[in-house]
XYZ file of C-alpha atoms in Angstrom:
313
model
C 284.196 56.392 136.940
C 283.612 54.857 140.372
C 280.815 57.173 141.420
C 278.826 56.662 138.224
C 278.706 52.931 138.928
C 277.732 53.299 142.568
C 275.037 55.903 142.027
C 273.442 53.900 139.204
C 273.154 50.940 141.548
C 271.546 53.113 144.240
C 269.110 54.862 141.831
C 265.933 55.335 143.957
C 263.469 56.417 141.251
C 262.149 54.166 138.543
C 261.787 56.410 135.511
C 259.480 55.607 132.602
C 258.704 57.526 129.409
C 255.275 58.324 130.868
C 256.897 59.804 133.992
C 259.053 62.060 131.791
C 256.037 63.319 129.834
C 254.123 63.990 133.042
C 256.981 66.084 134.358
C 257.198 68.014 131.119
C 253.499 68.732 131.203
C 253.756 69.850 134.807
C 256.184 72.660 133.902
C 254.530 73.428 130.550
C 257.561 72.504 128.434
C 256.529 72.605 124.785
C 258.313 72.277 121.437
C 258.419 76.039 121.017
C 260.270 76.315 124.331
C 262.717 73.620 123.259
C 263.571 75.525 120.105
C 264.180 78.722 122.065
C 266.418 76.838 124.516
C 268.449 75.279 121.724
C 269.157 78.752 120.379
C 270.983 79.596 123.618
C 273.850 77.100 123.079
C 276.288 79.755 121.916
C 275.568 81.820 125.051
C 275.608 79.111 127.715
C 278.147 76.510 126.522
C 281.202 78.828 126.549
C 280.414 79.718 130.194
C 279.780 76.211 131.503
C 282.941 76.048 133.592
C 282.285 79.449 135.148
C 278.684 78.585 136.076
C 279.783 75.213 137.448
C 282.348 76.711 139.795
C 279.885 79.457 140.841
C 277.246 76.823 141.612
C 279.479 74.792 143.899
C 280.901 77.894 145.599
C 277.369 78.953 146.452
C 276.481 75.429 147.563
C 279.515 75.402 149.863
C 278.401 78.686 151.434
C 274.828 77.663 152.240
C 275.330 73.907 152.661
C 278.843 73.787 154.046
C 278.172 70.895 156.391
C 278.081 68.521 153.394
C 281.001 66.082 153.293
C 281.081 66.514 149.523
C 283.535 69.388 149.869
C 285.892 67.276 151.966
C 286.165 64.521 149.338
C 288.214 65.746 146.396
C 287.383 62.871 144.023
C 283.653 63.054 144.761
C 283.635 66.818 144.343
C 285.401 66.581 140.998
C 282.967 63.929 139.876
C 280.038 66.132 140.897
C 281.487 69.096 139.034
C 281.983 67.033 135.875
C 278.394 65.868 136.052
C 277.211 69.440 136.580
C 279.107 70.484 133.445
C 277.438 67.634 131.539
C 274.113 68.780 132.997
C 274.540 72.335 131.719
C 275.474 71.161 128.280
C 272.484 68.807 128.211
C 270.106 71.579 129.306
C 270.501 73.378 125.976
C 270.576 70.416 123.648
C 266.819 70.108 123.502
C 266.501 66.410 124.294
C 264.652 65.819 127.577
C 264.009 62.109 127.565
C 264.396 59.214 130.031
C 268.213 59.218 129.663
C 268.248 62.946 130.582
C 266.163 62.297 133.664
C 268.268 59.312 134.770
C 271.382 61.461 134.525
C 269.739 63.999 136.845
C 268.754 61.172 139.236
C 272.342 59.848 139.350
C 273.642 63.336 140.085
C 271.123 63.709 142.899
C 272.144 60.342 144.373
C 275.773 61.505 144.362
C 274.716 64.672 146.199
C 272.785 62.634 148.713
C 275.675 60.254 149.365
C 277.716 63.186 150.576
C 275.083 64.953 152.585
C 273.795 67.638 150.206
C 270.215 68.484 151.246
C 267.341 69.776 149.176
C 267.197 73.308 150.633
C 270.821 74.382 150.001
C 270.733 72.698 146.564
C 267.628 74.682 145.551
C 269.244 77.895 146.781
C 272.422 77.273 144.786
C 270.457 76.219 141.712
C 268.324 79.347 141.861
C 271.434 81.516 141.822
C 272.831 79.447 138.944
C 269.710 80.138 136.863
C 269.873 83.814 137.747
C 273.520 83.961 136.606
C 272.655 82.238 133.312
C 269.762 84.654 132.912
C 272.129 87.611 133.251
C 274.239 86.193 130.418
C 271.178 85.764 128.219
C 269.913 89.290 128.762
C 273.378 90.693 128.183
C 273.946 88.832 124.924
C 270.408 89.532 123.632
C 270.106 93.065 124.892
C 269.247 94.243 121.372
C 266.073 92.109 121.513
C 264.691 92.150 125.118
C 261.524 90.293 124.135
C 263.492 87.389 122.682
C 265.772 87.370 125.727
C 262.758 87.233 128.046
C 261.021 84.405 126.172
C 264.259 82.408 125.853
C 265.010 82.729 129.547
C 261.448 81.779 130.543
C 261.733 78.669 128.345
C 265.012 77.729 130.039
C 263.488 78.167 133.514
C 260.930 75.489 132.584
C 263.797 73.033 132.143
C 265.233 74.366 135.418
C 261.996 73.565 137.247
C 261.938 70.196 135.487
C 265.436 69.404 136.804
C 264.797 70.751 140.298
C 261.708 68.602 140.665
C 263.719 65.484 139.832
C 266.745 66.224 142.014
C 264.631 67.423 144.960
C 262.493 64.298 144.784
C 265.609 62.141 144.946
C 267.204 64.123 147.837
C 264.017 63.933 149.891
C 263.509 60.242 149.113
C 267.087 59.410 150.045
C 266.818 61.371 153.307
C 263.600 59.573 154.188
C 265.228 56.245 153.380
C 268.180 57.079 155.640
C 265.832 58.086 158.467
C 263.843 54.857 158.071
C 267.035 52.787 158.193
C 268.135 54.599 161.327
C 264.740 54.121 162.969
C 264.788 50.441 162.074
C 268.276 50.048 163.582
C 267.149 51.868 166.761
C 264.096 49.600 167.051
C 266.250 46.474 166.693
C 268.720 47.725 169.262
C 266.018 48.841 171.673
C 264.195 45.478 171.810
C 266.881 42.764 171.926
C 265.760 39.201 172.613
C 268.510 37.615 174.753
C 269.074 33.984 175.739
C 270.392 33.883 179.299
C 269.909 30.171 179.964
C 268.868 27.112 178.011
C 265.175 27.506 177.042
C 265.012 30.882 178.797
C 264.810 34.244 177.014
C 264.712 37.766 178.357
C 263.201 40.695 176.487
C 264.001 44.097 178.078
C 261.854 46.937 176.676
C 262.951 50.556 177.129
C 261.327 53.740 175.880
C 258.070 54.518 174.143
C 256.146 51.426 173.096
C 253.911 52.359 170.191
C 251.921 50.063 167.911
C 254.629 49.793 165.276
C 257.323 48.936 167.774
C 254.990 46.490 169.553
C 254.490 44.615 166.265
C 258.266 44.562 165.688
C 258.698 43.238 169.204
C 256.212 40.400 168.601
C 257.850 39.358 165.342
C 261.336 39.312 166.892
C 260.156 37.426 169.948
C 258.352 34.685 168.072
C 261.341 34.133 165.777
C 263.618 33.895 168.866
C 261.265 31.422 170.572
C 261.371 29.190 167.517
C 265.116 29.502 167.016
C 265.977 28.825 170.677
C 263.110 26.390 171.464
C 262.319 28.581 174.404
C 259.981 27.464 177.196
C 259.856 30.734 179.142
C 260.244 34.378 178.192
C 260.761 37.117 180.799
C 259.493 40.403 179.357
C 260.723 43.307 181.415
C 258.890 46.624 180.938
C 260.568 48.559 183.747
C 261.716 51.147 181.229
C 258.266 51.703 179.726
C 256.658 54.858 181.083
C 253.197 54.539 179.532
C 251.030 51.985 177.741
C 247.854 52.765 175.810
C 244.992 50.373 175.022
C 246.321 49.396 171.581
C 249.760 48.514 172.937
C 248.290 46.674 175.933
C 246.142 44.561 173.657
C 249.154 43.931 171.424
C 251.127 42.705 174.447
C 248.246 40.339 175.284
C 248.309 39.030 171.709
C 252.077 38.567 171.971
C 251.631 36.493 175.153
C 248.920 34.382 173.476
C 251.043 33.833 170.349
C 254.051 32.795 172.495
C 251.808 30.377 174.384
C 250.698 28.761 171.121
C 254.389 28.201 170.356
C 254.828 26.443 173.680
C 256.408 29.291 175.617
C 255.217 31.033 178.778
C 255.642 34.787 179.114
C 256.346 36.417 182.485
C 255.921 40.201 182.504
C 258.087 42.040 185.022
C 258.636 45.616 186.067
C 255.083 46.910 185.943
C 255.198 50.414 187.323
C 252.364 51.792 189.456
C 251.360 54.144 186.663
C 251.274 51.418 184.003
C 249.405 49.040 186.339
C 246.755 51.714 187.109
C 246.461 52.531 183.381
C 245.892 48.873 182.537
C 243.198 48.548 185.194
C 241.520 51.780 184.016
C 241.553 50.474 180.442
C 239.855 47.263 181.559
C 242.649 45.032 180.288
C 242.209 41.432 181.474
C 245.569 40.376 182.952
C 244.212 37.314 184.722
C 245.951 34.837 182.410
C 249.316 36.614 182.425
C 252.127 35.876 184.885
C 253.474 39.090 186.382
C 256.079 39.878 189.019
C 257.128 43.117 190.633
C 260.674 43.251 189.241
C 263.101 41.529 186.933
C 264.850 39.547 189.667
C 261.591 38.028 190.850
C 260.663 37.172 187.282
C 263.978 35.422 186.639
C 263.677 33.458 189.875
C 260.190 32.316 188.922
C 261.335 31.346 185.443
C 264.281 29.357 186.748
C 262.080 27.501 189.237
C 259.712 26.586 186.414
C 262.670 25.222 184.421
C 263.894 23.191 187.362
C 266.838 25.372 188.370
C 267.598 26.238 191.998
C 269.928 29.045 193.038
C 272.161 28.229 196.002
C 275.143 29.958 197.634
C 278.567 28.488 196.832
C 279.262 27.654 200.499
C 275.906 25.923 200.815
C 276.524 23.902 197.681
C 279.945 22.790 199.017
C 278.376 21.738 202.308
């Protein structure tokens, strides 16, 4: 099965036997509970297909934005794994293999946009539906029905904790990848002439982004053997003391690598903020705008801009 291979490769949680035992202890799953759960096979297994369809119907209602329901093969794979899950729930063996199967199912959900909240809602209704079957079949012994259902809910909590952890972890990983891509796109280091780089900065410049900026810039200086870098901060609305000091460190690091940094586009607000913060800008080349910075950089590199008609004359 294609999806089994792909989800196993993407498995985000490293599961050990100790992790499994810790999760069992967290929900209070004991041997007595396992024996009660195993006695429910004849009640739950004949209704696995019904409960599977009901689960996905409910999931579609409360989490309908998921692309899982638009992909027939993926949906059928998810349903098959859910059937396997329900069979495994009443077999009484909750080891590392059991947990890894739950993790793979959660990764499949995540790949197709299923989020933790709608999953928990659908799973809660699934457990309630199974509970109705248990109480119906064991109506002659309500006490046994209650204890058996409570034992099964421990496995339900056990499973939900695993799948929810994976869904949350995968969502955070997706967000981090998106943020990383945005940071890379928002601070491009561009070579516009031999030995001349330009670094336009737009948006909020926090400490994390300032560090990313420094790393990218120093790599670009080394790769392009740059002599001058024009750093344009026209699009930066505000700079705090940490970021200002980080910019100074960036300039100093570039200087050690043999490159001069010219900062352009200082707004009145940023300039006043830097003065108020007591930042020493005496050793930094600054110009009012990007054009002036480029002109200064080209003069330093020995270039001279002339009109075409003047050059012909």
